Coordinates of C-alpha atoms and ligand atoms in Angstrom, one line a residue:
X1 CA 81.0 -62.4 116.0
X2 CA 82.6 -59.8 117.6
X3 CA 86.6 -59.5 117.8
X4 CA 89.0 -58.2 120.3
X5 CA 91.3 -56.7 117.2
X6 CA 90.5 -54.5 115.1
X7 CA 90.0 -56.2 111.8
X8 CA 92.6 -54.0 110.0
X9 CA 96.7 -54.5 108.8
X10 CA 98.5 -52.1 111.0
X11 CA 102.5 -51.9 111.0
X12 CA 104.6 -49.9 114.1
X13 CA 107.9 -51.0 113.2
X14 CA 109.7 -53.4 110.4
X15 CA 109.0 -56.8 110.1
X16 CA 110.2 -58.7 111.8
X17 CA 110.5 -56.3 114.6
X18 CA 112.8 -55.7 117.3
X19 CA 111.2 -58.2 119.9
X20 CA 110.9 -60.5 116.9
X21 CA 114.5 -60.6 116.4
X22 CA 115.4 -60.8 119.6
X23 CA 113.1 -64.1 120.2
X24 CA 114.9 -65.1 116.9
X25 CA 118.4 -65.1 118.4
X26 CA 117.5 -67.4 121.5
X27 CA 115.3 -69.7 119.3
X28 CA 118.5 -70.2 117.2
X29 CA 120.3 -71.3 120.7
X30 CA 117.3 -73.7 121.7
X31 CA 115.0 -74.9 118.7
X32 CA 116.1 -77.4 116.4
X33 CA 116.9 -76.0 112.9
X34 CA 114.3 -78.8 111.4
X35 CA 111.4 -76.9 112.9
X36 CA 111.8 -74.7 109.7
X37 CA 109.5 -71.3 109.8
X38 CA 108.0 -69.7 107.0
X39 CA 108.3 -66.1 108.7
X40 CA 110.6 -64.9 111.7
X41 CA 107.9 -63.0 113.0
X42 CA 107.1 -63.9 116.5
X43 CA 103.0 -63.7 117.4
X44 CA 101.7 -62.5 120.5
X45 CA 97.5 -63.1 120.1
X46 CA 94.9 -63.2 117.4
X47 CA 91.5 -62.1 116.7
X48 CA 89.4 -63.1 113.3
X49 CA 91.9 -62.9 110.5
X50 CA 94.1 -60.6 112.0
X51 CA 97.5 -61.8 114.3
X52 CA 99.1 -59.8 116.4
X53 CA 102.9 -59.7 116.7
X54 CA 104.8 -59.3 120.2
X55 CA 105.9 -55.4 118.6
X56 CA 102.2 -54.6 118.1
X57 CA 102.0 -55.0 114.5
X58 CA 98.7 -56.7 112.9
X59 CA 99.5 -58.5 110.3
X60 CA 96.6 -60.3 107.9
X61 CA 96.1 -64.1 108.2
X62 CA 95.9 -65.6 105.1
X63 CA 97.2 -69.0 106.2
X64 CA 95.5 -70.0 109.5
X65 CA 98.5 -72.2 111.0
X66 CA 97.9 -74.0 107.5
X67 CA 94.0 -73.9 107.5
X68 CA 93.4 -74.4 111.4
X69 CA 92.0 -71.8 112.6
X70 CA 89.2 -71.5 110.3
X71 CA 86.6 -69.9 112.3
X72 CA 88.8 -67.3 113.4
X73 CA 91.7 -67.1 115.7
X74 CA 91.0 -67.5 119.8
X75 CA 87.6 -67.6 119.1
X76 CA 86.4 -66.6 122.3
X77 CA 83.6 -69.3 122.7
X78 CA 85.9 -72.1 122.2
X79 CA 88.3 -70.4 124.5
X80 CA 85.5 -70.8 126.9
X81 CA 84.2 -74.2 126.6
X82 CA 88.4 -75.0 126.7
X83 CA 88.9 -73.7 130.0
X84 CA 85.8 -74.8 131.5
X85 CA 86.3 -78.1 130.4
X86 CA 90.1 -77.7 131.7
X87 CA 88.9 -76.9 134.7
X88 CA 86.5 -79.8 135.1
X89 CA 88.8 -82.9 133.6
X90 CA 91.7 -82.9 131.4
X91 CA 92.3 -86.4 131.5
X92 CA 90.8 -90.3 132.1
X93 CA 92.6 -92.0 128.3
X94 CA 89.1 -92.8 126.9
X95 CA 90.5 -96.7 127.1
X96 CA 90.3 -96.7 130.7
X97 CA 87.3 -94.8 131.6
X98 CA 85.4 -92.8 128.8
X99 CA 83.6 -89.4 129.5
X100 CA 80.9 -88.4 126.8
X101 CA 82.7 -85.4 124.7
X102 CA 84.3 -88.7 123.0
X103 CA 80.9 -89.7 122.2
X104 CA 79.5 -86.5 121.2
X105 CA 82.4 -85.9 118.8
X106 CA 82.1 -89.2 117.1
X107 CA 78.3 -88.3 116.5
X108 CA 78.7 -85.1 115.4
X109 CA 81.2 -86.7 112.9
X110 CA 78.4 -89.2 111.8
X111 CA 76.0 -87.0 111.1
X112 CA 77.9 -84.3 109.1
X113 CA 80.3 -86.6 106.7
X114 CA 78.5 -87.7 104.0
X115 CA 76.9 -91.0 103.5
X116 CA 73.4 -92.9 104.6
X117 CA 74.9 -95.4 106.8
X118 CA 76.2 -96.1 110.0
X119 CA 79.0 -94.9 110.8
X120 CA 82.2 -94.8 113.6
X121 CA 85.1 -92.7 114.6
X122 CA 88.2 -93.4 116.3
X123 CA 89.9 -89.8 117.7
X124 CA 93.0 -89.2 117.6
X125 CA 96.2 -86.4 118.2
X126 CA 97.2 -85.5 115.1
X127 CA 96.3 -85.6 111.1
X128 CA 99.5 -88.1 110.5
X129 CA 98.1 -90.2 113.2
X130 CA 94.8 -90.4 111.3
X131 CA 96.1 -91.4 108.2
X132 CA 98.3 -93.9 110.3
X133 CA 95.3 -95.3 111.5
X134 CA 93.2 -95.3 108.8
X135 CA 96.1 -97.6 106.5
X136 CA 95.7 -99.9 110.0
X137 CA 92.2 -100.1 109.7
X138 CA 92.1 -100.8 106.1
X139 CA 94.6 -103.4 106.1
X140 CA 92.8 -105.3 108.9
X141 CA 89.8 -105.2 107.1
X142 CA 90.6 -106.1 103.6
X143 CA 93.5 -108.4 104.9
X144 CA 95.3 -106.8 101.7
X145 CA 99.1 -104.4 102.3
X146 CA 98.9 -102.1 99.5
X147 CA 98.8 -98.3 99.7
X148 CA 97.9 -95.9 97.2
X149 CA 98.2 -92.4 97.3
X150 CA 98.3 -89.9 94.6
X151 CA 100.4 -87.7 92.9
X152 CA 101.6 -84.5 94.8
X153 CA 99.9 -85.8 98.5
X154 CA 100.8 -84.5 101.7
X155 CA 99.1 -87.2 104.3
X156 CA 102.4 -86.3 107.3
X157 CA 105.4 -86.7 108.4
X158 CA 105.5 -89.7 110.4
X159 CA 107.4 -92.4 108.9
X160 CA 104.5 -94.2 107.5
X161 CA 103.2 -91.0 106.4
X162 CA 106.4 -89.8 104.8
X163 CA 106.2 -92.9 102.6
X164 CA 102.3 -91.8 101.5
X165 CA 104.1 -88.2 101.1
X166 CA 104.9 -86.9 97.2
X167 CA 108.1 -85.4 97.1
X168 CA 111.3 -86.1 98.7
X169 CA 112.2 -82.2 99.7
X170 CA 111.7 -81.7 102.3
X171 CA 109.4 -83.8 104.1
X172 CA 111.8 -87.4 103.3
X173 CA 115.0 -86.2 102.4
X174 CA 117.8 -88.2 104.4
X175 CA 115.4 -89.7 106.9
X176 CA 113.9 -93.4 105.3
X177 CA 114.3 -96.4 105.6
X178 CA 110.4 -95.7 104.8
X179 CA 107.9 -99.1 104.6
X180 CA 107.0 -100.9 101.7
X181 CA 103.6 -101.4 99.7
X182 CA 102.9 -97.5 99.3
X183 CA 102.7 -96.3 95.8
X184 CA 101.9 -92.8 94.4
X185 CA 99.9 -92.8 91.4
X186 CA 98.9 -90.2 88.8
X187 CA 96.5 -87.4 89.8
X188 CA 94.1 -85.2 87.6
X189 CA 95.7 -81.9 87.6
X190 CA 93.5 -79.7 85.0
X191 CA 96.0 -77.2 84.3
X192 CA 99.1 -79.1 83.1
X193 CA 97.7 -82.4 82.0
X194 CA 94.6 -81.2 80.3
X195 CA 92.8 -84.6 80.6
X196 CA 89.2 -84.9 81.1
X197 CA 88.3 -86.4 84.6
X198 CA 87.4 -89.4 83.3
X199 CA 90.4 -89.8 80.9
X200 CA 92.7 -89.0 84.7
X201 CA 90.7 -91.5 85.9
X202 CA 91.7 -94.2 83.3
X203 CA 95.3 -93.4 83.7
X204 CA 95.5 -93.9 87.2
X205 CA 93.6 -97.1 87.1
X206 CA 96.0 -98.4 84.5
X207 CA 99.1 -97.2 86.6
X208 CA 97.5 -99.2 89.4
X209 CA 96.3 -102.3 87.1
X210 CA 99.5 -102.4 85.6
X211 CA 102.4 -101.5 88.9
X212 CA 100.6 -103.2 91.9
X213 CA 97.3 -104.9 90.6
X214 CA 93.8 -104.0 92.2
X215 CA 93.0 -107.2 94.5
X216 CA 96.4 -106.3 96.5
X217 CA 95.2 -102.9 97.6
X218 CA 93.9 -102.5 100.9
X219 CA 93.7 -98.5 100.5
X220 CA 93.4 -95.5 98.0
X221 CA 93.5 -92.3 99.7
X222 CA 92.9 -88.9 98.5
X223 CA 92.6 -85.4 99.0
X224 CA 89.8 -84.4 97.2
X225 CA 91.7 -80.8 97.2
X226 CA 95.2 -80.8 97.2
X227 CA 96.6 -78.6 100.0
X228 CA 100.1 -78.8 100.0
X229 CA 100.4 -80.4 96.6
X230 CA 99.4 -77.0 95.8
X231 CA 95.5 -76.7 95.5
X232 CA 95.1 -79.1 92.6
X233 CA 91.6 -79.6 92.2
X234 CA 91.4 -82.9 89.7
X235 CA 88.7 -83.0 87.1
X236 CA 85.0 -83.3 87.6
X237 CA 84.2 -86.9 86.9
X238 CA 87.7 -88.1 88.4
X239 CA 86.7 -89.3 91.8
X240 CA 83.6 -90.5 90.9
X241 CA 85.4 -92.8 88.4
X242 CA 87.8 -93.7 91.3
X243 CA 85.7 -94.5 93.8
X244 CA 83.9 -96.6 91.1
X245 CA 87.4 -98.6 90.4
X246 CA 87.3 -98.9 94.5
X247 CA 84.1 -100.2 94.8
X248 CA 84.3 -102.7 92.5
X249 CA 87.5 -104.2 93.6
X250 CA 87.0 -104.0 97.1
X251 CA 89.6 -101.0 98.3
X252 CA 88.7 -98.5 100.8
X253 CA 88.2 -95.5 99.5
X254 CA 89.4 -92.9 101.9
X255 CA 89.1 -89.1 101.8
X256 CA 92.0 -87.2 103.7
X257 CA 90.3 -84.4 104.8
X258 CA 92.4 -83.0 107.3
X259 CA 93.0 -79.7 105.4
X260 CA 89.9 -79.5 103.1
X261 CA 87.4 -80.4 105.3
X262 CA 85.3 -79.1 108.0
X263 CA 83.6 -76.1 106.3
X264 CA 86.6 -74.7 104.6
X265 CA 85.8 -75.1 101.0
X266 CA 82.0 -74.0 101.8
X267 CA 80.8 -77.4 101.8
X268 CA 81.7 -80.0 105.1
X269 CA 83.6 -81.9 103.5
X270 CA 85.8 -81.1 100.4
X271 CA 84.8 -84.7 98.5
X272 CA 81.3 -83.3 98.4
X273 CA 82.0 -81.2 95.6
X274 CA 82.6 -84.5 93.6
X275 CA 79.5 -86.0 94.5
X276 CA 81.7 -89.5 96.0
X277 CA 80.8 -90.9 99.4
X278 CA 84.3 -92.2 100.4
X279 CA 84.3 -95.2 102.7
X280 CA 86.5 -93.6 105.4
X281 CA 87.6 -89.7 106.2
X282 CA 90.2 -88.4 108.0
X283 CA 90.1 -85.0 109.5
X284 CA 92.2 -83.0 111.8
X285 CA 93.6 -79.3 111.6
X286 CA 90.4 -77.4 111.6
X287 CA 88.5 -79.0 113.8
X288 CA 88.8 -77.9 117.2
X289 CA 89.9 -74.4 116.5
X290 CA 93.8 -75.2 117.5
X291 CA 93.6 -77.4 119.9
X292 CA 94.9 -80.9 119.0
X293 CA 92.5 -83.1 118.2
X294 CA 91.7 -85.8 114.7
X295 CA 89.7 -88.5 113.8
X296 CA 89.0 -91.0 111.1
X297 CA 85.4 -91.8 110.4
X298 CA 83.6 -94.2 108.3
X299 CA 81.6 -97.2 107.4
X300 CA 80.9 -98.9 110.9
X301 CA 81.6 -102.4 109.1
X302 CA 85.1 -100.9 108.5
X303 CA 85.7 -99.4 111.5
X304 CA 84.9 -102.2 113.7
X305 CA 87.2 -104.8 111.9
X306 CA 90.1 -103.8 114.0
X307 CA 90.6 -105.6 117.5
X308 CA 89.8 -103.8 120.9
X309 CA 93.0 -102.1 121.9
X310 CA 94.5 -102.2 118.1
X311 CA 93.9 -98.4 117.8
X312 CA 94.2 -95.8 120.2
X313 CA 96.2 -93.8 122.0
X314 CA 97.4 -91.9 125.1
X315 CA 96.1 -88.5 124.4
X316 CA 93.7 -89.3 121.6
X317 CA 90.1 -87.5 122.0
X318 CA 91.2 -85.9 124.8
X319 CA 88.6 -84.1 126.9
X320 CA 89.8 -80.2 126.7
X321 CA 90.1 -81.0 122.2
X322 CA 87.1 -82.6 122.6
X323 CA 85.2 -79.7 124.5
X324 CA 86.3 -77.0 122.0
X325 CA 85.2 -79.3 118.9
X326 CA 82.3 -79.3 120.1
X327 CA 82.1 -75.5 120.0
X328 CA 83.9 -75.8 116.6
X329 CA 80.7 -77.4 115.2
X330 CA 78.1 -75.4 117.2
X331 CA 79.6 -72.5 115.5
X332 CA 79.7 -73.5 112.1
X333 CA 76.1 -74.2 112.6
X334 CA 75.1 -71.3 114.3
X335 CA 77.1 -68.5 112.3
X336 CA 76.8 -70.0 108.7
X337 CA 80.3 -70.5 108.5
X338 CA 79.7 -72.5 105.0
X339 CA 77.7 -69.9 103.8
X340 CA 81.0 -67.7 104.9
X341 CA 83.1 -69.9 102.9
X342 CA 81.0 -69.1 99.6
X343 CA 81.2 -66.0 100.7
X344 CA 84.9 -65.5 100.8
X345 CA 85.3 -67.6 97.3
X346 CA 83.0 -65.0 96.1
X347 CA 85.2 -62.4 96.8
X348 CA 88.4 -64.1 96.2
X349 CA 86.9 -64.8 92.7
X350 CA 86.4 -61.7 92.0
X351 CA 89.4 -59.9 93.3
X352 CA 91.9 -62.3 92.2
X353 CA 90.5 -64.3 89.2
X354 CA 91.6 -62.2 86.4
X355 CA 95.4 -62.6 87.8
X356 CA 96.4 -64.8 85.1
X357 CA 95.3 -62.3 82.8
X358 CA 97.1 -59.4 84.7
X359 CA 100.3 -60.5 85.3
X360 CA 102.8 -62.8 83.5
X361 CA 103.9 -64.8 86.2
X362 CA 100.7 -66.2 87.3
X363 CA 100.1 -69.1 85.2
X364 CA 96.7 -70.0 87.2
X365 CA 94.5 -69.2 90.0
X366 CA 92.4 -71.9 91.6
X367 CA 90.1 -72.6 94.6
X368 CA 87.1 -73.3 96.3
X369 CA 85.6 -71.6 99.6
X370 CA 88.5 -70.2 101.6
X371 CA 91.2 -72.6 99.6
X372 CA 93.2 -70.9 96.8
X373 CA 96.3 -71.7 95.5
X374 CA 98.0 -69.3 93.1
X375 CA 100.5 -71.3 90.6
X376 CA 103.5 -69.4 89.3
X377 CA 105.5 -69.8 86.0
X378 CA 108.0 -68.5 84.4
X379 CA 106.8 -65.7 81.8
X380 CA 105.4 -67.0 78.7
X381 CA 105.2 -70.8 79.9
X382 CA 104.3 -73.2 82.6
X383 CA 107.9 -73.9 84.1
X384 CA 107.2 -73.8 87.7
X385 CA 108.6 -70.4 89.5
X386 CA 109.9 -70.9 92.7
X387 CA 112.0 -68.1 92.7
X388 CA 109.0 -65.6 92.0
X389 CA 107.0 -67.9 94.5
X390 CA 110.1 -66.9 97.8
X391 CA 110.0 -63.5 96.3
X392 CA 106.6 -62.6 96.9
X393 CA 106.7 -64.8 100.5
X394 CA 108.8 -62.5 101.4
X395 CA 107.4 -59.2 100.4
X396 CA 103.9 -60.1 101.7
X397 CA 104.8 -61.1 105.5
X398 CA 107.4 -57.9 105.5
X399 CA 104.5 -55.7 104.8
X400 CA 102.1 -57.5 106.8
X401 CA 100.5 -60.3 105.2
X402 CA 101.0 -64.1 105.7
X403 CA 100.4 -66.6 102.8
X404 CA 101.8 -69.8 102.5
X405 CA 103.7 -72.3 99.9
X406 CA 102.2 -75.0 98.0
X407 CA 102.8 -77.2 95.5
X408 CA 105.6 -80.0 94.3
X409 CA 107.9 -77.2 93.1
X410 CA 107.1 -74.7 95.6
X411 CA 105.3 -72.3 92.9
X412 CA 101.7 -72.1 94.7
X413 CA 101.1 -69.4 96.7
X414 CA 98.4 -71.1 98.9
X415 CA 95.6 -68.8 100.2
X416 CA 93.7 -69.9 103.1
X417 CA 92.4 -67.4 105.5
X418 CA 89.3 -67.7 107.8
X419 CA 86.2 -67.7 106.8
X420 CA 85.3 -64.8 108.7
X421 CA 87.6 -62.3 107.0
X422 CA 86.4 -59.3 105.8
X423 CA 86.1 -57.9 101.8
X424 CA 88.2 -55.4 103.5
X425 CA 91.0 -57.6 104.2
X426 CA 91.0 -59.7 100.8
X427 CA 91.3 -56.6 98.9
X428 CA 93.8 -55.2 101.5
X429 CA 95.8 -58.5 101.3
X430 CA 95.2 -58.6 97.5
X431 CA 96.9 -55.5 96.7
X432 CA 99.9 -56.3 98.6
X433 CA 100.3 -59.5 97.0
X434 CA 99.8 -57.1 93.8
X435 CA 102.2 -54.9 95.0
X436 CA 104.8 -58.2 95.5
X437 CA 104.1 -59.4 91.8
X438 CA 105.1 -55.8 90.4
X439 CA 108.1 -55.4 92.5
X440 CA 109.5 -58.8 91.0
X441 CA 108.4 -57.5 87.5
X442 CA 110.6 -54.5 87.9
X443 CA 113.5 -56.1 89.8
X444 CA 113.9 -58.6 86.8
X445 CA 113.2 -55.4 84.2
Ligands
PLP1 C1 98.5 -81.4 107.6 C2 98.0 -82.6 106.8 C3 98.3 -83.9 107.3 C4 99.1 -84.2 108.6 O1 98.5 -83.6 109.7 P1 99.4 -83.3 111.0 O2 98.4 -82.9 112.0 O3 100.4 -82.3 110.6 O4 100.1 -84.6 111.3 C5 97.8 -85.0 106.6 N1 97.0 -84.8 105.5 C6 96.7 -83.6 105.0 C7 95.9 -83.5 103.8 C8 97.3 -82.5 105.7 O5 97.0 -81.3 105.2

């Protein structure tokens, strides 16, 4: 493709800049102080990997609006089929009177998750929304209440959601009463339990067998990569084993996709690097290149146990989100854009896999495609290092790179550009991130 920026970090001022502190100052007047931000650094447009601040500066993507923008930002086709469509019809509510993007998304999403069977979508606004409606639909259809979600899970911040969420700080904090009947249970997480997948596998099944008993769960979702949990990528053999356990006592198995999926790990669909066909997926952030737009998807038996008018929404599938998903998928197709992923794990691989050799504070490096996370410790051990983790936040967006935070105890610096960035770029945005790791070493010297 081609791109309207240069694809090249490129600082005029400090970061953030004057206009970028002055945009600061009224948002401090206006926007509520719960809309935390990462980085104070106000952006004006975007092209590939690069953003582009309202001073000038271009400043490396390496977190895509937390993996949204995968195929680049303002990708100019999608901005296309947008408009055009905005110009056509932004509205009916697909409950009233449908219009066939609906139907075209929901088919696209049949034929690209995995699994031999029919299949159904419901679309929706938002990933929390998805999740919402995917416990609805599981509940109705196994007549069960029980949630499960795992260890370390992010699945929103609804209140529902919140309750499915891992840690309290700072998605719950001071805002519950949450709902009953959702349990976390124990994930796989290679590097600090050491279990085999299978032997993971056993220990969550007991935690469930044991805490809330199998024929009361209606649901057991999963990310089959960890985003904000911080990358974990369980064991091979641990889903499989799971979705086993599922099968055999009737829960839905249901694969949150929404920041995994849609091409970012160089696969479709994150769960198909574990070989599991989950019964339902959700997806969201990636898949209509910003604009709002998620779904759940799954076995039409499933799908269709819910009433007419039990699921839905105002907004949901709406025509404009719907138009530039379309594009979304035409250009995964068309440009390779898994291939791209495998491309861009090649290269992160080789750049940045020896990092827990090189330096003392990383105590792993994981990923697949265009999803890394980057887990630091504490010299010598594997205390998390959350300190290290804000220093090096905060050395790589003042010199022009943005990554992002993962993990429970906010030690995983999360990597997830677009698959279009260059090996320019990674190395570029590599040896800053070098750069950030040897500063700390020499201000705690
Ligand atoms: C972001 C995310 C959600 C929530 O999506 P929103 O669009 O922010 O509501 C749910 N699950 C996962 C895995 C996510 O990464």
């Amino acid at each position: 493709m081609t791109f309207t920026v240069p694809q090249a970090r490129k600082l005029l001022t400090e970061l953030p800049g004057p206009k970028s502190v002055a945009l600061q100052e009224r948002r401090e007047r206006s926007v509520s102080r719960g809309a935390g931000t990462l980085a104070n650094i106000y952006m004006d447009h975007g092209s590939g990997a690069i953003l582009v601040d309202v001073d000038g500066n271009q400043l490396i993507d390496l977190g895509c609006g937390i993996g949204v923008t995968t195929i680049g930002h303002a990708h100019p086709e999608v901005a296309a089929a947008a408009a055009a469509q905005a110009g056509k019809l932004t509205h009916t509510l697909f409950t009233v009177t449908p219009y066939e993007n609906y139907v075209r998304v929901a088919e696209k999403l049949a034929e690209i998750t995995p699994g031999d069977f029919e299949k159904h979508s419901i679309l929706v606004n938002t990933g929390a929304e998805a999740v919402e409606n995917a416990v609805k639909i599981a509940r109705k259809f196994t007549g069960r209440r029980a949630i499960v979600a795992l260890d370390h899970a992010f699945h929103g911040r609804t209140n529902l959601t919140m309750a499915m969420t891992y840690r309290p700080w700072p998605e719950r904090a001071g805002m519950g009463p949450f709902p009953g009947e959702i349990y976390s249970v124990p994930i796989s997480y290679p590097y600090r339990d050491g279990l085999s997948g299978e032997e993971a596998a056993e220990k969550t099944i007991d935690y469930i067998n044991t805490h809330i008993g199998a024929s009361e769960v209606a649901a057991f979702f999963v990310e089959p990569i960890q985003g904000d949990g911080g990358i974990i990528i369980p064991a091979p053999g641990y889903f499989k084993r799971l979705s086993e356990f599922c099968t055999e006592n009737g829960i839905v198995f249901v694969a949150d996709e929404i920041q995994a999926g849609l091409a970012r790990t160089g696969v479709w669909f994150s769960i198909e690097h574990h070989g599991v066909v989950p019964d339902l997926i959700t997806t969201a952030k990636g898949i209509a290149g910003g604009f709002p737009l998620a779904a759940v998807t799954g076995r039409a038996e499933i799908m269709d146990a819910v009433q007419p008018g039990g699921i839905g929404g105002t907004f949901g599938g709406n025509p404009v989100s719907t138009a530039a998903a379309l594009a979304v998928f035409d250009i995964i197709e068309r440009d390779g854009l898994l291939e791209q992923a495998q491309r861009v794990e090649k290269a992160l691989w080789a750049r940045i896999g020896d990092w827990a050799d090189r330096f003392d504070i990383v105590g792993d490096v994981r990923g697949k495609g265009a999803m890394f996370g980057v887990e630091l410790v504490k010299p010598g051990t594997k205390t998390p290092n959350p300190e290290a983790l804000a220093f090096v936040l905060k050395y790589v967006t003042t010199h022009g790179v943005i990554a992002l935070d993962a993990g429970s105890w906010d030690s995983v610096l999360r990597i997830m550009p677009s698959v279009v960035i260059s090996e320019e770029l990674i190395n570029d945005a590599a040896s800053v991130i070098e750069d950030a790791f040897e500063a700390l070493a020499a201000a705690s010297a």
